[in-house]
GROMACS .gro file of C-alpha atoms in nm:
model
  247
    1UNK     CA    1  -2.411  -2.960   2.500
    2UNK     CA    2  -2.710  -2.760   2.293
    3UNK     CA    3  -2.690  -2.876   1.933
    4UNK     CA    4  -2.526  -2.519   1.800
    5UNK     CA    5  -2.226  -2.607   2.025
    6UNK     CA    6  -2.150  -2.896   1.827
    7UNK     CA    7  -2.241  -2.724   1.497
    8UNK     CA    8  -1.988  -2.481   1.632
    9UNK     CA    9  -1.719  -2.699   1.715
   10UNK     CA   10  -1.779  -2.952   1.410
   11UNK     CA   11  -1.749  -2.544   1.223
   12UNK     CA   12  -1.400  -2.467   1.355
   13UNK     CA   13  -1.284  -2.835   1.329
   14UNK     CA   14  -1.374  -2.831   0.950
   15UNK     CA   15  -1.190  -2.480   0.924
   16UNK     CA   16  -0.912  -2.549   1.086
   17UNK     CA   17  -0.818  -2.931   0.872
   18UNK     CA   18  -0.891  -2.700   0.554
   19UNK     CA   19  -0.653  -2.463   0.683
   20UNK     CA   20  -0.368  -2.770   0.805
   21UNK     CA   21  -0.411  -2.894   0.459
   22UNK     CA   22  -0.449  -2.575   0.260
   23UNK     CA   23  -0.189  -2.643  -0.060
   24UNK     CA   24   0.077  -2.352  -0.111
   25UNK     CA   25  -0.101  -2.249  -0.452
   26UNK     CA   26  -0.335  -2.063  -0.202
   27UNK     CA   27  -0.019  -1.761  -0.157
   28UNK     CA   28  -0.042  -1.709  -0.502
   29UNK     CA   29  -0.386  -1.474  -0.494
   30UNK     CA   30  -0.215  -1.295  -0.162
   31UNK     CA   31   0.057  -1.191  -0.336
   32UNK     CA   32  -0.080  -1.127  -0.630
   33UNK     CA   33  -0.320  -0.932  -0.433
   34UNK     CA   34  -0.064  -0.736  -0.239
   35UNK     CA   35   0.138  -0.657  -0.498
   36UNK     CA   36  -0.115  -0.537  -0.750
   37UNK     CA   37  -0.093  -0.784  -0.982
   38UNK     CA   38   0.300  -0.758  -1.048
   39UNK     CA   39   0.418  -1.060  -0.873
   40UNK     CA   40   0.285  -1.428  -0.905
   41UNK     CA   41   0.376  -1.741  -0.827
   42UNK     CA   42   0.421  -2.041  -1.071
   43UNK     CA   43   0.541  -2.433  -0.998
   44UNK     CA   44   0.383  -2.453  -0.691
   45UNK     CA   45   0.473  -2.691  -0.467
   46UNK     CA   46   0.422  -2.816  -0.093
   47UNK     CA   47   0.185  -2.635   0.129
   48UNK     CA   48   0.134  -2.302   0.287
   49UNK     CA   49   0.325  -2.417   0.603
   50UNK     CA   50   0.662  -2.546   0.370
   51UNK     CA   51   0.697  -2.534  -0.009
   52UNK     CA   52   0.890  -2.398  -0.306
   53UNK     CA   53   0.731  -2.241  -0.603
   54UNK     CA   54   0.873  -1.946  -0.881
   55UNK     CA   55   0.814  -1.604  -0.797
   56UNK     CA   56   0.758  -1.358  -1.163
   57UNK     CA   57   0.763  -1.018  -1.254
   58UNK     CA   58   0.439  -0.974  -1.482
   59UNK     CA   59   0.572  -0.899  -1.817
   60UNK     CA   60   0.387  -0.797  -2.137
   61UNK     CA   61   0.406  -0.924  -2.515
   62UNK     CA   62   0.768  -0.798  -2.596
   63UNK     CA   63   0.934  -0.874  -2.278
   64UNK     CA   64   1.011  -1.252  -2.101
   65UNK     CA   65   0.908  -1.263  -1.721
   66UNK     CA   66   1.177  -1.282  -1.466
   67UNK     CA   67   1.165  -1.492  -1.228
   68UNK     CA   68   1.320  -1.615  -0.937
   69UNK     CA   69   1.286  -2.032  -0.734
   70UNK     CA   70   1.235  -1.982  -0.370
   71UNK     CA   71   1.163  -2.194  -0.086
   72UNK     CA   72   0.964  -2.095   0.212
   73UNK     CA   73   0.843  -2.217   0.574
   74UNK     CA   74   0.605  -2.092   0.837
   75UNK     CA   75   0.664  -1.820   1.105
   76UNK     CA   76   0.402  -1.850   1.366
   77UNK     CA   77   0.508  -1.548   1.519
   78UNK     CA   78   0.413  -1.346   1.224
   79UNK     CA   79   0.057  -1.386   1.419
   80UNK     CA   80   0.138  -1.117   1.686
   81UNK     CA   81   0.120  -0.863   1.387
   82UNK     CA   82  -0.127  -0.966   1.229
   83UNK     CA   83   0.056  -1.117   0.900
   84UNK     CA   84   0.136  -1.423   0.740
   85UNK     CA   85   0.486  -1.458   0.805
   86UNK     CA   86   0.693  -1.679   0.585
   87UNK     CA   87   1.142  -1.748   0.603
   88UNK     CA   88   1.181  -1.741   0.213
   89UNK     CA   89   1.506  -1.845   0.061
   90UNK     CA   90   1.566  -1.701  -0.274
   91UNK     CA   91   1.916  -1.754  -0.378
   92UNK     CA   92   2.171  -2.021  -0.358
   93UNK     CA   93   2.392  -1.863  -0.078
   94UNK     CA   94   2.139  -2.010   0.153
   95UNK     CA   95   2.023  -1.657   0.265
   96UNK     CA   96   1.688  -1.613   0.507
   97UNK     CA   97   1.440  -1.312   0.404
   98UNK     CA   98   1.120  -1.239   0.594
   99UNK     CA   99   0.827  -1.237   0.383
  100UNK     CA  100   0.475  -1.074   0.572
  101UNK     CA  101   0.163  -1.104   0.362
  102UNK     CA  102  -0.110  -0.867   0.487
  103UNK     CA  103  -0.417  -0.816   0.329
  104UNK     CA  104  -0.309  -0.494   0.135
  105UNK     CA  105   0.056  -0.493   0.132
  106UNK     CA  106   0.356  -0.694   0.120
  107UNK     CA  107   0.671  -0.664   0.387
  108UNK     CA  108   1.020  -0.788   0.305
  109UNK     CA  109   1.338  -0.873   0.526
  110UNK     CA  110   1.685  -0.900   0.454
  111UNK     CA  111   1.595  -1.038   0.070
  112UNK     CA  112   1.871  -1.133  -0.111
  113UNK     CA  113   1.804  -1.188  -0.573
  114UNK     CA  114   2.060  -1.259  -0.806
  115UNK     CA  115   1.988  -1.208  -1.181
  116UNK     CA  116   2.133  -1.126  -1.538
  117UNK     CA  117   2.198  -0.750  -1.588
  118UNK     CA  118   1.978  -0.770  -1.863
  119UNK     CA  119   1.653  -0.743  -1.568
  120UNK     CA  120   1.749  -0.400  -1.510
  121UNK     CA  121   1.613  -0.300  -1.835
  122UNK     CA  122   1.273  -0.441  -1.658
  123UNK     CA  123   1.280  -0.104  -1.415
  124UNK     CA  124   1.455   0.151  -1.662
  125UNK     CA  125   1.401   0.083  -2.037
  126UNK     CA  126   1.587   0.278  -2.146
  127UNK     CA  127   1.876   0.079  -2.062
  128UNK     CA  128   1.768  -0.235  -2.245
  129UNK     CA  129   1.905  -0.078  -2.567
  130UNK     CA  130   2.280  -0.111  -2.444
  131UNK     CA  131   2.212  -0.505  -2.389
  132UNK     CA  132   2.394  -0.525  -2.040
  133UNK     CA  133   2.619  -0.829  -1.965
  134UNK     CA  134   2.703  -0.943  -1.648
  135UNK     CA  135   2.543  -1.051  -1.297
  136UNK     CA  136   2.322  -0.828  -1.049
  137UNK     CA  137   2.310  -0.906  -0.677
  138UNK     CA  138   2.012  -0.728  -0.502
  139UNK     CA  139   2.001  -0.698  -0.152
  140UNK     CA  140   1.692  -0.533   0.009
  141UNK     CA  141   1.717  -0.465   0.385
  142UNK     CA  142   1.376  -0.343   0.428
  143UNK     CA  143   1.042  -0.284   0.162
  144UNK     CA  144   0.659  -0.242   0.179
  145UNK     CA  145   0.474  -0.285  -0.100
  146UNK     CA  146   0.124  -0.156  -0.095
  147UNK     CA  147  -0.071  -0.120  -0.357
  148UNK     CA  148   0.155   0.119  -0.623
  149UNK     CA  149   0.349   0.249  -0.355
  150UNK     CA  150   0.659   0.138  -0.206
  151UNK     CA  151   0.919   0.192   0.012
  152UNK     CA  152   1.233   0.022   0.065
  153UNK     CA  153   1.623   0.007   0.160
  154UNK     CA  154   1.848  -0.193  -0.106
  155UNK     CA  155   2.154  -0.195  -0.278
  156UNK     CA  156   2.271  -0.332  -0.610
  157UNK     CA  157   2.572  -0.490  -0.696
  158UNK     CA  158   2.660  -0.487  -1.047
  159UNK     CA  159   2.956  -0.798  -1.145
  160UNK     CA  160   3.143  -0.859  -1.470
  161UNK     CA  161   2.979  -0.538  -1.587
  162UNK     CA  162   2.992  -0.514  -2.008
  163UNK     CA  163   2.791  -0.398  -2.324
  164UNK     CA  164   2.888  -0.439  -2.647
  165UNK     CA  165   2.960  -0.106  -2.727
  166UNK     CA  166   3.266  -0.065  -2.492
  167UNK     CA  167   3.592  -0.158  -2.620
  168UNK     CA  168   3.646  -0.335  -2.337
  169UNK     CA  169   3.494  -0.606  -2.121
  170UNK     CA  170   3.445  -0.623  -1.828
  171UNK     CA  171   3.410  -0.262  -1.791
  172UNK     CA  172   3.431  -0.316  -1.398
  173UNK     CA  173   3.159  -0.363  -1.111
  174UNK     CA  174   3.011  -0.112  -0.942
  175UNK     CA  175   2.759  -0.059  -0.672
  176UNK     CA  176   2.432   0.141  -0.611
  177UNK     CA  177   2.245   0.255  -0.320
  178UNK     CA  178   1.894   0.296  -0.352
  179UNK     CA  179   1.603   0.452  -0.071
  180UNK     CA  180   1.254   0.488  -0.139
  181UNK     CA  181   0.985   0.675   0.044
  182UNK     CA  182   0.658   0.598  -0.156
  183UNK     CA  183   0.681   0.824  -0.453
  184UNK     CA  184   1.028   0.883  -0.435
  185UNK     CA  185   1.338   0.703  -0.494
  186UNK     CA  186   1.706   0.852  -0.422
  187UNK     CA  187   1.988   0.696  -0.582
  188UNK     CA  188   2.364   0.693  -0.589
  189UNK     CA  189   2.659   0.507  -0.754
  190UNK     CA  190   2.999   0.407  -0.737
  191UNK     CA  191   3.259   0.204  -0.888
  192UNK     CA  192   3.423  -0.097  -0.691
  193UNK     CA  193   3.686  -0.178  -0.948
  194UNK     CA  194   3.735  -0.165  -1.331
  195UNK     CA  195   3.892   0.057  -1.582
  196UNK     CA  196   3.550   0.262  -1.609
  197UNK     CA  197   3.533   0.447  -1.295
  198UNK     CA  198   3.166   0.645  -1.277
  199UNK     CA  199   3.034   0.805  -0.954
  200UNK     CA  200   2.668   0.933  -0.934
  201UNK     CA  201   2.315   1.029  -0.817
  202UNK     CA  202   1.997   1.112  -0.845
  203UNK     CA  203   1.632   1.078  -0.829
  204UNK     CA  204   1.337   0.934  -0.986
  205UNK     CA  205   0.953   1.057  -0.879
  206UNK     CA  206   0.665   0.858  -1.012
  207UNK     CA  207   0.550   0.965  -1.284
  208UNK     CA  208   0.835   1.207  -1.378
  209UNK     CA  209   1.168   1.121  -1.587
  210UNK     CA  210   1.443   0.997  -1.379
  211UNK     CA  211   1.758   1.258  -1.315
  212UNK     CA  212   2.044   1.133  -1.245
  213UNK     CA  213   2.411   1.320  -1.324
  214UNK     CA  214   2.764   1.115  -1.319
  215UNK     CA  215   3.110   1.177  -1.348
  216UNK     CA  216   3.294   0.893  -1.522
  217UNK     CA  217   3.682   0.865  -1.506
  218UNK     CA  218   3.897   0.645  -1.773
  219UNK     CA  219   4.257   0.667  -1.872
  220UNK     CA  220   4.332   0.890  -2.167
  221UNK     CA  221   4.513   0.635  -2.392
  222UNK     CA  222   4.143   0.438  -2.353
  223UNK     CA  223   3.860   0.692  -2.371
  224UNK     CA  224   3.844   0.617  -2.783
  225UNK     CA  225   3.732   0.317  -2.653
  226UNK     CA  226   3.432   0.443  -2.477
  227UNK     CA  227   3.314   0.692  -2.740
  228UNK     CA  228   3.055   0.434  -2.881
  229UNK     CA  229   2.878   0.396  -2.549
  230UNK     CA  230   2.870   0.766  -2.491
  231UNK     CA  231   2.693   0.791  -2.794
  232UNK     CA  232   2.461   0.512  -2.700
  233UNK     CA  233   2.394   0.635  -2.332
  234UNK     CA  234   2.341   0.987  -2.514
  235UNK     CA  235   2.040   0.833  -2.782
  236UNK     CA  236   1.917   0.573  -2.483
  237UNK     CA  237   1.893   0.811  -2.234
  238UNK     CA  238   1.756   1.093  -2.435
  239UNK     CA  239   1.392   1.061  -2.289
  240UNK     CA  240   1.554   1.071  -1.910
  241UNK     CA  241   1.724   1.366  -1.731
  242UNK     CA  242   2.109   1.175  -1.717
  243UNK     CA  243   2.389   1.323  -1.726
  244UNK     CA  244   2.751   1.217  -1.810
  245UNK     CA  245   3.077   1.388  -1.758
  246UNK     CA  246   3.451   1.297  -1.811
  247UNK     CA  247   3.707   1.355  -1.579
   0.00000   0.00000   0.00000
C-alpha cells in the first residue's frame, strides 16, 4: 500500500476515535449556533452519543434564565437527512421529542416543557407585571428554528391559573393554540374550567405589537372581584393591541 494510503487510513482512524469519544459539551456551540445564540446548554454531562445537560433561555441583567434538565441519546437515522438526530427527554412524564441539529437550524418533535407561569413573561412582557401563578405545560408538535425565524405547531396549557390581583385563586386553567409561519404567529384561547371563563385570538407579526381581542365571562355576584385585574391588564397591556370584553 503507497504511503498516502496509510496516511489516509491512519487520517480517518484518528477522526473517527475523536468523533467515538467526542464529550457532549461539543452540542453546546450547535445549538447555540442554530438557535442564534438564544439557547445553550449548561451541566454537561456524558457524550454526544448519551448524556444529560440543562438547556437555557439567554436572559439579560434583570431577568433569571429558564431552564429546563434533559436527557438525550443518538438517532443514527437522523444521517439519511443529513442532521444530527438526538431522542431528548425533557420532562418527568418520560416523554420522547426529536431533536435535529443542522448546521443553520434547529428541528423539534413532539417536545413536551413544563414550567412556572411566571416564563411566559419571558415571550410577552408585558405580562410579567401581573406576576402569574401557576404551572405551564408546552407541547410543541412540530418547530424549525433558523436563524430569527421560526415556525412551529404547539399548544399551552395553563394549570392552577392565579395573580394576585384576582379575588380569587385559582382563577381556572385554560388552553392556547398557537401556529407560526416565520414572521407570523396566530393564536387562540379558551377556558377548560374555572370561574373566569375568557375565549380569544389573535396575532402577533415580528416586529409589530401583538393583537389579540377576548371575551371573558364571570358570574355577576363575582365580577367586583375581577375589577383590579381589569385595571391591571388595561395599564400592562397598554403598549399591545388586547382587547377585553365582559359577557
Amino acid at each position: 500500500m503507497k504511503r498516502w494510503h496509510w496516511l489516509a487510513s491512519a487520517g480517518a482512524l484518528y477522526a473517527l476515535a475523536l468523533l467515538v469519544l467526542a464529550p457532549a459539551s461539543v452540542l453546546d456551540p450547535l445549538v447555540r449556533r442554530a438557535s442564534a445564540q438564544q439557547l445553550r446548554l449548561v451541566d454537561i454531562e456524558g457524550s454526544l452519543w448519551s448524556g444529560r445537560a440543562v438547556v437555557t433561555l439567554a436572559g439579560d441583567a434583570t431577568q433569571r434564565p429558564l431552564s429546563w434538565p434533559l436527557r438525550w441519546r443518538w438517532l443514527p437515522a437522523g444521517l439519511l437527512q443529513g442532521a444530527f438526530a438526538l431522542h431528548v427527554e425533557t420532562t418527568a412524564r418520560g416523554t420522547l421529542a426529536m431533536v435535529m441539529l443542522h448546521y443553520d437550524r434547529v428541528q423539534v418533535r413532539n417536545l413536551e416543557i413544563d414550567a412556572p407561569a411566571a416564563a411566559l413573561g419571558r415571550w410577552l412582557p408585558a405580562l410579567s407585571a401581573l406576576e402569574l401563578g401557576g404551572t405551564v405545560h408546552l407541547s410543541i408538535a412540530t418547530l424549525v428554528w433558523q436563524g430569527d425565524e421560526m415556525s412551529a405547531q404547539a399548544a399551552l396549557r395553563w394549570s392552577d391559573a392565579s395573580t394576585p390581583y384576582a379575588g380569587i385563586a385559582p382563577l381556572g386553567e385554560y388552553y392556547f393554540a398557537c401556529d407560526i409561519n416565520r414572521m407570523l404567529a396566530n393564536v387562540s384561547l379558551q377556558t377548560l374550567s374555572g370561574p373566569l371563563r375568557v375565549e380569544g385570538q389573535g396575532a402577533w407579526r415580528a416586529g409589530a405589537a401583538p393583537e389579540f381581542e377576548a371575551v371573558a365571562h364571570v358570574a355577576p355576584a363575582q365580577r367586583a372581584l375581577f375589577e383590579p385585574l381589569l385595571q391591571k391588564l388595561a395599564t400592562a397591556l397598554a403598549s399591545t393591541n388586547f382587547s377585553l370584553r365582559w359577557q
